[in-house]
Short mmCIF file of C-alpha atoms in Angstrom, two decimals:
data_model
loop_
_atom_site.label_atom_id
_atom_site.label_comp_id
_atom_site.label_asym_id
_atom_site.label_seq_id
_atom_site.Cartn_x
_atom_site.Cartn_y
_atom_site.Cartn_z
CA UNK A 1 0.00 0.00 0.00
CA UNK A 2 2.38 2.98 0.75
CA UNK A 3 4.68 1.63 -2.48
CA UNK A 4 1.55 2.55 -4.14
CA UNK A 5 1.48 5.61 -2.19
CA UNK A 6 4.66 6.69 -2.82
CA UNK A 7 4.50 5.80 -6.35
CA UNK A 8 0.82 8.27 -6.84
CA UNK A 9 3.08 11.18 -5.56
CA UNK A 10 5.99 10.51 -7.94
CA UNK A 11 3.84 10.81 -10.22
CA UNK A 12 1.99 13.76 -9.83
CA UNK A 13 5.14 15.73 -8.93
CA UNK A 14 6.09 15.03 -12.55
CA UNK A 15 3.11 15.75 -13.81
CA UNK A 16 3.05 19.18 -11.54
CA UNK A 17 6.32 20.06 -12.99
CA UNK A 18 5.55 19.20 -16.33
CA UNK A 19 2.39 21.58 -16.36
CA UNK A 20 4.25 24.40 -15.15
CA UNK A 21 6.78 25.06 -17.91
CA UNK A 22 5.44 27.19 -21.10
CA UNK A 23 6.39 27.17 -24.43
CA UNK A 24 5.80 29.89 -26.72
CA UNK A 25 6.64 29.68 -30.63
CA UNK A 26 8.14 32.83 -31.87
CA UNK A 27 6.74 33.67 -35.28
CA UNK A 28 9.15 36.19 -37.46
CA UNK A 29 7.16 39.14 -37.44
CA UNK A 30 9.33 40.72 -40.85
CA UNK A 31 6.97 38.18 -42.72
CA UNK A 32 4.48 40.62 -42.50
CA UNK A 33 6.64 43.76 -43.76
CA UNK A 34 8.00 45.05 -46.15
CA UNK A 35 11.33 44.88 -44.86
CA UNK A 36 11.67 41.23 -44.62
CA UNK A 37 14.77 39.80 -45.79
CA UNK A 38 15.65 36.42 -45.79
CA UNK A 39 19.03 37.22 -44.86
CA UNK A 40 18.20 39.47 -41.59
CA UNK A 41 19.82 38.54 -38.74
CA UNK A 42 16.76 38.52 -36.98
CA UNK A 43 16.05 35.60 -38.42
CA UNK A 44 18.85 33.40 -37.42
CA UNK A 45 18.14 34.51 -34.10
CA UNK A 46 14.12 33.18 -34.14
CA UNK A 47 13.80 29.99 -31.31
CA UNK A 48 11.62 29.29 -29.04
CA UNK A 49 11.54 30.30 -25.44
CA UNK A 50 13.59 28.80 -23.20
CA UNK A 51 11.38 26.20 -20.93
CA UNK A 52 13.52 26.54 -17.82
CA UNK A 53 16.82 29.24 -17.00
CA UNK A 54 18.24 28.12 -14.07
CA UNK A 55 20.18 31.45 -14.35
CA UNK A 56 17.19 33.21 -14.77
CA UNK A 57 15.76 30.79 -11.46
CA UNK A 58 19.42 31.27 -8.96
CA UNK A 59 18.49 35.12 -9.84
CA UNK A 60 14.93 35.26 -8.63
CA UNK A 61 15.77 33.37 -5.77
CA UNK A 62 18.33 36.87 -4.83
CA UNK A 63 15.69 38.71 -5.95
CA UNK A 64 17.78 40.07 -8.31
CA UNK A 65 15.49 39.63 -11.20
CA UNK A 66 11.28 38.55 -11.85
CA UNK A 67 10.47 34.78 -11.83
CA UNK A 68 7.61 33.86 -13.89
CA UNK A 69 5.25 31.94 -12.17
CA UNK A 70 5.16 28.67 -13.64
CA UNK A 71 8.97 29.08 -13.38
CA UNK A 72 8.43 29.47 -9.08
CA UNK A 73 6.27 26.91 -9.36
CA UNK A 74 8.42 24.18 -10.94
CA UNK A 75 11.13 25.05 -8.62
CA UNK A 76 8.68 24.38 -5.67
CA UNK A 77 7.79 21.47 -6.83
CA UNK A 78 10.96 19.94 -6.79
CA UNK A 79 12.44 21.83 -3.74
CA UNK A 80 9.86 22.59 -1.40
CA UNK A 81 10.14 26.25 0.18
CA UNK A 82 11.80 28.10 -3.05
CA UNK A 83 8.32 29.64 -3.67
CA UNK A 84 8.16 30.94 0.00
CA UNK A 85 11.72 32.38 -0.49
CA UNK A 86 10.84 34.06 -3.73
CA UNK A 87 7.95 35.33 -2.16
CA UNK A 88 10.20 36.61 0.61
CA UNK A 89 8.17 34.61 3.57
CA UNK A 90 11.12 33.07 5.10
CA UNK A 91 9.67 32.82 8.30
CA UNK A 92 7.34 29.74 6.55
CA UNK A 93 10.44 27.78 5.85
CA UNK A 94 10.93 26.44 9.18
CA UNK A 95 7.32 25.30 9.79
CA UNK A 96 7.75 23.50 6.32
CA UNK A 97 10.92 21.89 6.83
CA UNK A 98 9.96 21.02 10.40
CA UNK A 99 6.61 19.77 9.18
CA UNK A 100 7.73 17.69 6.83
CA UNK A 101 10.95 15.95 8.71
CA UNK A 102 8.96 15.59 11.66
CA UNK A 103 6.17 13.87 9.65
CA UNK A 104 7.94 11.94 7.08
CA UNK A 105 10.62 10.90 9.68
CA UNK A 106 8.04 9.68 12.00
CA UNK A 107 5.84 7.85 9.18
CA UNK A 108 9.02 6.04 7.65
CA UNK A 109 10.39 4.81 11.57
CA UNK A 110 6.32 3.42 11.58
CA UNK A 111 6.30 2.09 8.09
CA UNK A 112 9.72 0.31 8.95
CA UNK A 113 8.31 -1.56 11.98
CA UNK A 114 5.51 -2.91 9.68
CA UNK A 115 8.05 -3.85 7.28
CA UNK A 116 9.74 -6.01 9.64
CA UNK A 117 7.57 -7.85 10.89
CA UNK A 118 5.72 -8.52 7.57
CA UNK A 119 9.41 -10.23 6.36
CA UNK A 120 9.45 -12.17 9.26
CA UNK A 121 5.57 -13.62 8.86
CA UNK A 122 6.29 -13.99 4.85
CA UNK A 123 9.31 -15.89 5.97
CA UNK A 124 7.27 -18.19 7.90
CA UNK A 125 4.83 -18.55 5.43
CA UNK A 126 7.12 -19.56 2.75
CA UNK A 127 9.65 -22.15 5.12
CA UNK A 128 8.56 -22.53 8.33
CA UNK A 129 11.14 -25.13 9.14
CA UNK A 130 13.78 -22.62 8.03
CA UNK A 131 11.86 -19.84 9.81
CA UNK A 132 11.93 -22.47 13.27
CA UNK A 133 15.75 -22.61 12.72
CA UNK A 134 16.70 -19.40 12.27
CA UNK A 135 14.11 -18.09 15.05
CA UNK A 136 14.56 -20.92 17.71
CA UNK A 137 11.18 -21.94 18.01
CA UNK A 138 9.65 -25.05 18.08
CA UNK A 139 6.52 -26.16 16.02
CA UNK A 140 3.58 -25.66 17.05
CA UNK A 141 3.49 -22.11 17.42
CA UNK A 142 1.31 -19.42 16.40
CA UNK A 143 1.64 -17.15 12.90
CA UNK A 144 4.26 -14.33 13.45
CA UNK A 145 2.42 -11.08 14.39
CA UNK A 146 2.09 -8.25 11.69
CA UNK A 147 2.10 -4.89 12.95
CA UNK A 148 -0.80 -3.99 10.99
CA UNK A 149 -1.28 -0.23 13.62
CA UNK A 150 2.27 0.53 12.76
CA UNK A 151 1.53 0.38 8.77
CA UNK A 152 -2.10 2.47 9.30
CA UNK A 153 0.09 4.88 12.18
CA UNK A 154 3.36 5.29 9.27
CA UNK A 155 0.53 5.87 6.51
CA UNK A 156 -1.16 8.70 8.34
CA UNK A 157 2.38 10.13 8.49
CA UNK A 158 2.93 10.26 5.61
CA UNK A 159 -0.29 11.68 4.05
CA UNK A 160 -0.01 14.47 6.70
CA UNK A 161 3.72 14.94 4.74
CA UNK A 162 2.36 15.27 1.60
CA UNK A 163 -0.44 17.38 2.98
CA UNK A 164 1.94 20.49 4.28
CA UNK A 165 4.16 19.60 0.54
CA UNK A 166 0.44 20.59 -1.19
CA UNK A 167 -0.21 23.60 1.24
CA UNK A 168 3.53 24.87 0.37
CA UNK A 169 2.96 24.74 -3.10
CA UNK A 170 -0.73 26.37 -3.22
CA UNK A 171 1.04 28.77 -0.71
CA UNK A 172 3.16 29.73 -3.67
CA UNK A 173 0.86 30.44 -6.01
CA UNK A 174 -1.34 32.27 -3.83
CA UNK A 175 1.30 35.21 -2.38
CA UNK A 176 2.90 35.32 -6.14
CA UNK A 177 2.71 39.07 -6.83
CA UNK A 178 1.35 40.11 -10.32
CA UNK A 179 0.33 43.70 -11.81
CA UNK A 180 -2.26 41.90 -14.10
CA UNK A 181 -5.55 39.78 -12.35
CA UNK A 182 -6.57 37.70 -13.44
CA UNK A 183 -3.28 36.22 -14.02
CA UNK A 184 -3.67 33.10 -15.96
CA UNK A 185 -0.91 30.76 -14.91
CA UNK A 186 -2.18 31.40 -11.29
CA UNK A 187 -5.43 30.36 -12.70
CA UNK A 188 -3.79 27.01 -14.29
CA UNK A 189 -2.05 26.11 -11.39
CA UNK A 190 -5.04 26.41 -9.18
CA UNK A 191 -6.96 24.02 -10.81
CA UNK A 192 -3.53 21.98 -10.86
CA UNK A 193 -3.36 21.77 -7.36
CA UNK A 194 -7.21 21.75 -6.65
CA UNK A 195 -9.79 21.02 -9.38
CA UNK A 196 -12.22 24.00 -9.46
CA UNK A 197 -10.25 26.32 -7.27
CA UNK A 198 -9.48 28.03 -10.95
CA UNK A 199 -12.76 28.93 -11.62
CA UNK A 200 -13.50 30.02 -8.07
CA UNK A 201 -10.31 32.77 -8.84
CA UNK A 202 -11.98 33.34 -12.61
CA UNK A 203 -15.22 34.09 -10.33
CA UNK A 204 -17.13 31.21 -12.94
CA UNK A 205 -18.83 29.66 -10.06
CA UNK A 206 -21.54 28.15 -12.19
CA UNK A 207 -18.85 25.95 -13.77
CA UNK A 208 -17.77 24.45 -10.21
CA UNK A 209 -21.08 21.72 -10.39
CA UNK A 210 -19.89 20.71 -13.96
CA UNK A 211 -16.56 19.68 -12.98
CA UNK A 212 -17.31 18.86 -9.14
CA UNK A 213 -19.90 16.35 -10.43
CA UNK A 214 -17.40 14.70 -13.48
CA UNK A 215 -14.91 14.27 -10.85
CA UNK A 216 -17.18 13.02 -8.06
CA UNK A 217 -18.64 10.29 -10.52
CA UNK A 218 -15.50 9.12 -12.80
CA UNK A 219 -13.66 8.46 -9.55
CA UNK A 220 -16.89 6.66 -7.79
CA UNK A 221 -17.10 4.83 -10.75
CA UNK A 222 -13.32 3.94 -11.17
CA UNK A 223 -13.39 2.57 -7.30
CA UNK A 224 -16.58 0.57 -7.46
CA UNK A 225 -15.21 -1.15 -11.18
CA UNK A 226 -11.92 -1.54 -9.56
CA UNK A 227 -13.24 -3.07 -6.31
CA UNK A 228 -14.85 -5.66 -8.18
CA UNK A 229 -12.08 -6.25 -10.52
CA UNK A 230 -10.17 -6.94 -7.69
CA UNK A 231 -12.89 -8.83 -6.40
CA UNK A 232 -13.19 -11.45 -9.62
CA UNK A 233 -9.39 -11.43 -10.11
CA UNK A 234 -9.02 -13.36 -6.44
CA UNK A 235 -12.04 -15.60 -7.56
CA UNK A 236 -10.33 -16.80 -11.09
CA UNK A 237 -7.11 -16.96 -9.16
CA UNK A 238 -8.79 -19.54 -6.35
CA UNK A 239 -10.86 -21.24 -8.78
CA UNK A 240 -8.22 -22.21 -11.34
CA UNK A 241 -5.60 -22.71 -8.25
CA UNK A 242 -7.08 -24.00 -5.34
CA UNK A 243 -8.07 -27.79 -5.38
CA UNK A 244 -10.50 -26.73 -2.67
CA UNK A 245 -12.21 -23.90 -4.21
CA UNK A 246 -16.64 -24.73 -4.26
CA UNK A 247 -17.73 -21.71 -4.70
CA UNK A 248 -20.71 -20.79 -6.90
CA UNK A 249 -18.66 -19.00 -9.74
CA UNK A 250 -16.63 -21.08 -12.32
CA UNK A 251 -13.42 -20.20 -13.62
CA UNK A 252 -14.46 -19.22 -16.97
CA UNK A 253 -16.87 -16.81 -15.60
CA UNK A 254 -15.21 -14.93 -12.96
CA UNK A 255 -12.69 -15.03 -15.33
CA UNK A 256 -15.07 -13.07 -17.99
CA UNK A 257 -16.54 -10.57 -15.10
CA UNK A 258 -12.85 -9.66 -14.47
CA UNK A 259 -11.65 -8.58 -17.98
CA UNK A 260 -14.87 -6.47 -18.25
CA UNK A 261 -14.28 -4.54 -14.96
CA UNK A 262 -10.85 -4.12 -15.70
CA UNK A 263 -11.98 -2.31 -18.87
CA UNK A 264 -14.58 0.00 -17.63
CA UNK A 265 -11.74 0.77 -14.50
CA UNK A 266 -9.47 1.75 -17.63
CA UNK A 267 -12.16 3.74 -19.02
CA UNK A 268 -12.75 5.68 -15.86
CA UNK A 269 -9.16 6.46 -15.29
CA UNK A 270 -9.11 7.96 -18.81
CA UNK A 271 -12.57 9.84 -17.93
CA UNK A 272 -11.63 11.14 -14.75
CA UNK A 273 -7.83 12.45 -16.03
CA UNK A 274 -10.32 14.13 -19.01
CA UNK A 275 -12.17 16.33 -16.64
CA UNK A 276 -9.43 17.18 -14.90
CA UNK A 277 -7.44 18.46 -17.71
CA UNK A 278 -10.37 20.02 -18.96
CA UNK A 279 -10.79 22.20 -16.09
CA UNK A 280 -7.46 23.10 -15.64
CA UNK A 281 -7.37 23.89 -19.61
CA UNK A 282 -10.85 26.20 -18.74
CA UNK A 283 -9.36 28.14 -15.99
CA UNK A 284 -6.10 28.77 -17.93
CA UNK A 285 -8.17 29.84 -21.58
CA UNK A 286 -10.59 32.04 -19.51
CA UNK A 287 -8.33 33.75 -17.46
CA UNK A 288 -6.70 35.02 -20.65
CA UNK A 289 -10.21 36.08 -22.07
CA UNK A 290 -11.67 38.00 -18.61
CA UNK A 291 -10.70 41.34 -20.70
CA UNK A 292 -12.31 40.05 -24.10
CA UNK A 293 -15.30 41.93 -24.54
CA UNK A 294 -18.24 41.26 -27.27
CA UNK A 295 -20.37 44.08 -27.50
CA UNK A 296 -23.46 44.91 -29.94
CA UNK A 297 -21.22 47.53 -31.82
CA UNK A 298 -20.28 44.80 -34.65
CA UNK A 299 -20.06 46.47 -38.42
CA UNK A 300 -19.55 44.43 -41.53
CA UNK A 301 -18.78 47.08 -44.55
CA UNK A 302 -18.54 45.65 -48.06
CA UNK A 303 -17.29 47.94 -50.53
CA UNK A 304 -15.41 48.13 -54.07
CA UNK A 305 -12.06 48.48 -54.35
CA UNK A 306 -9.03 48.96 -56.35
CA UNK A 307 -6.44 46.40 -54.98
CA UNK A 308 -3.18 46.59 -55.94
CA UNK A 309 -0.17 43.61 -55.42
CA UNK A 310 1.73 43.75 -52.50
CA UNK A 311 4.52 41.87 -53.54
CA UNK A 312 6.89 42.36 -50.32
CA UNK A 313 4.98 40.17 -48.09
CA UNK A 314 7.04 36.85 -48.31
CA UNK A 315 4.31 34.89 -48.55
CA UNK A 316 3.70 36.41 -52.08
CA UNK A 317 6.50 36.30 -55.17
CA UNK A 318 6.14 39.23 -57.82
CA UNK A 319 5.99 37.81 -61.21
CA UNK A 320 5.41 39.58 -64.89
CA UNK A 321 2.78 41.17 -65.50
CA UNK A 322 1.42 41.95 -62.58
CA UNK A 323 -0.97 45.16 -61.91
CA UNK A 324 -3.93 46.41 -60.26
CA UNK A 325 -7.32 44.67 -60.30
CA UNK A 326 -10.90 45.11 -59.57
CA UNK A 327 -12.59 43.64 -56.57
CA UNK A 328 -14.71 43.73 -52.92
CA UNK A 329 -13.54 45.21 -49.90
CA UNK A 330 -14.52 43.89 -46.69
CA UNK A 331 -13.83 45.79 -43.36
CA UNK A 332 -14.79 44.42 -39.74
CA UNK A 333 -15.36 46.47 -36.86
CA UNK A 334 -15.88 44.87 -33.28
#
């Protein structure tokens, strides 16, 4: 259970640092003069942005320079407390530290002790006469004990770990200073961190039910098919293994009621990771349009006009006899 665990958090700290980086293509804007030349040095120098400066990162950190966002972000995610320190709110960086030594420390000394004694019962359960000679015990005796509190004591540790790690991070975000609201990759990285919480800061309550309810039933759904996948797995696996088995359910069928939970489980993994990308993808593509406005004062002219070539644009090539032509003109005003 806490491999699992463990393995859940690895990865949605990729995935957290993965949605924090931006790329932007830059588009040579001399395409669209009449100065374009394909020669310009401007155009050697076209790339695209850089996804991560650690220069640009160490700099922030001295406050010697801005840190976008996403950038603060990413480096919170994979050193907890760099947000705080860009943010200049050092005095949070001992109750994070101290949070999360205290409660990780304490949660893997628990989750050890479970560990232990879990080897030594699987030990006896594979060899007991080598478990009787390398214990000193004599048979009969009773199963070794499994320290079943210390796993349930280490795995409340540990989620109250990774609790304080998601309140530094959503910390972060919150206390980042911007000129502009609404600031769209605080909006993104709301509804990264906690589904909704991105329209909440867009003020789009009336979305909240939408997603709320999508998430609520794709992950009911995904542990009631997975339950019972489980469920028919351990019946195939005693009814094709277990001389003793007399249950009611053949092979064959629990065998058939397993592959078709497994596939509507798969199905509402993929629906419930839809949703949530879709709200995060709302909150981020709204926040950039709060400022859009459509208003009534929408014109349409259509007129006749005299056009003439523009060869400089580079998307056009002159060629001979070329001149001016007849045609519509038609203007949009919003």
């Amino acid at each position: 259970m806490q491999n699992r665990i463990i393995r859940h958090i690895l990865i949605l700290i990729l995935f957290l640092t993965g949605s924090a980086f931006q790329s932007k293509a830059q588009f040579k804007e001399e395409a669209f003069k009449q100065t374009y030349n394909r020669t310009d040095s401007t155009a050697k120098a076209d790339t695209a942005d850089k996804l991560f400066s650690f220069k640009e990162f160490a700099g922030a950190l001295a406050h010697k320079n801005t840190m976008k966002i996403g950038t603060m972000f990413a480096g919170s995610v994979v050193l907890p407390g760099t947000a705080q320190i860009y943010n200049k709110d050092y005095w949070k960086l001992p109750v994070i530290y101290g949070g999360l030594g205290a409660l990780a420390g304490t949660g893997g000394y628990y989750l050890h002790k479970y560990k232990v004694t879990q080897r030594r019962y699987d030990s006896w359960n594979s060899d007991k006469a080598a478990f009787e000679d390398k214990y000193n015990v004599e048979y009969p005796f009773e199963a070794p004990f499994v320290d079943m509190e210390s796993k349930k004591t280490g795995t409340m540790f540990m989620a109250g770990a990774g609790l304080i790690y998601w309140a530094t991070l959503l910390d972060g975000v919150v206390n980042y200073e911007s000129d502009s609201e609404p600031l769209p990759g605080r909006a993104t990285l709301y509804s990264a961190i906690l589904p909704g919480l991105g329209q909440i800061y867009n003020g789009e309550y009336f979305k909240l039910p939408i997603y709320w309810g999508g998430l609520l039933i794709s992950t009911h759904l995904l542990m009631n098919y997975n339950r019972n996948y489980v469920r028919f797995k351990r019946i195939h696996n005693e009814a094709t293994t277990d001389p003793n088995y007399k249950e009611n359910i053949s092979g064959e069928t629990a065998k058939w009621y397993r592959d078709v939970y497994r596939r509507y489980r798969d199905y509402s993994i993929v629906a419930t990771a839809a949703v949530y990308l879709l709200q995060v993808i709302d909150a981020n593509v709204f926040a950039y349009m709060h400022d859009f406005e459509v208003t009534e004062n929408l014109t349409l002219n259509v007129e006749p006009a005299l056009i003439s070539p523009y060869n400089a644009y580079a998307i056009n090539t002159p060629h001979p006899g070329s001149g001016n032509a007849f045609g519509m003109r038609i203007g949009l005003t919003f």
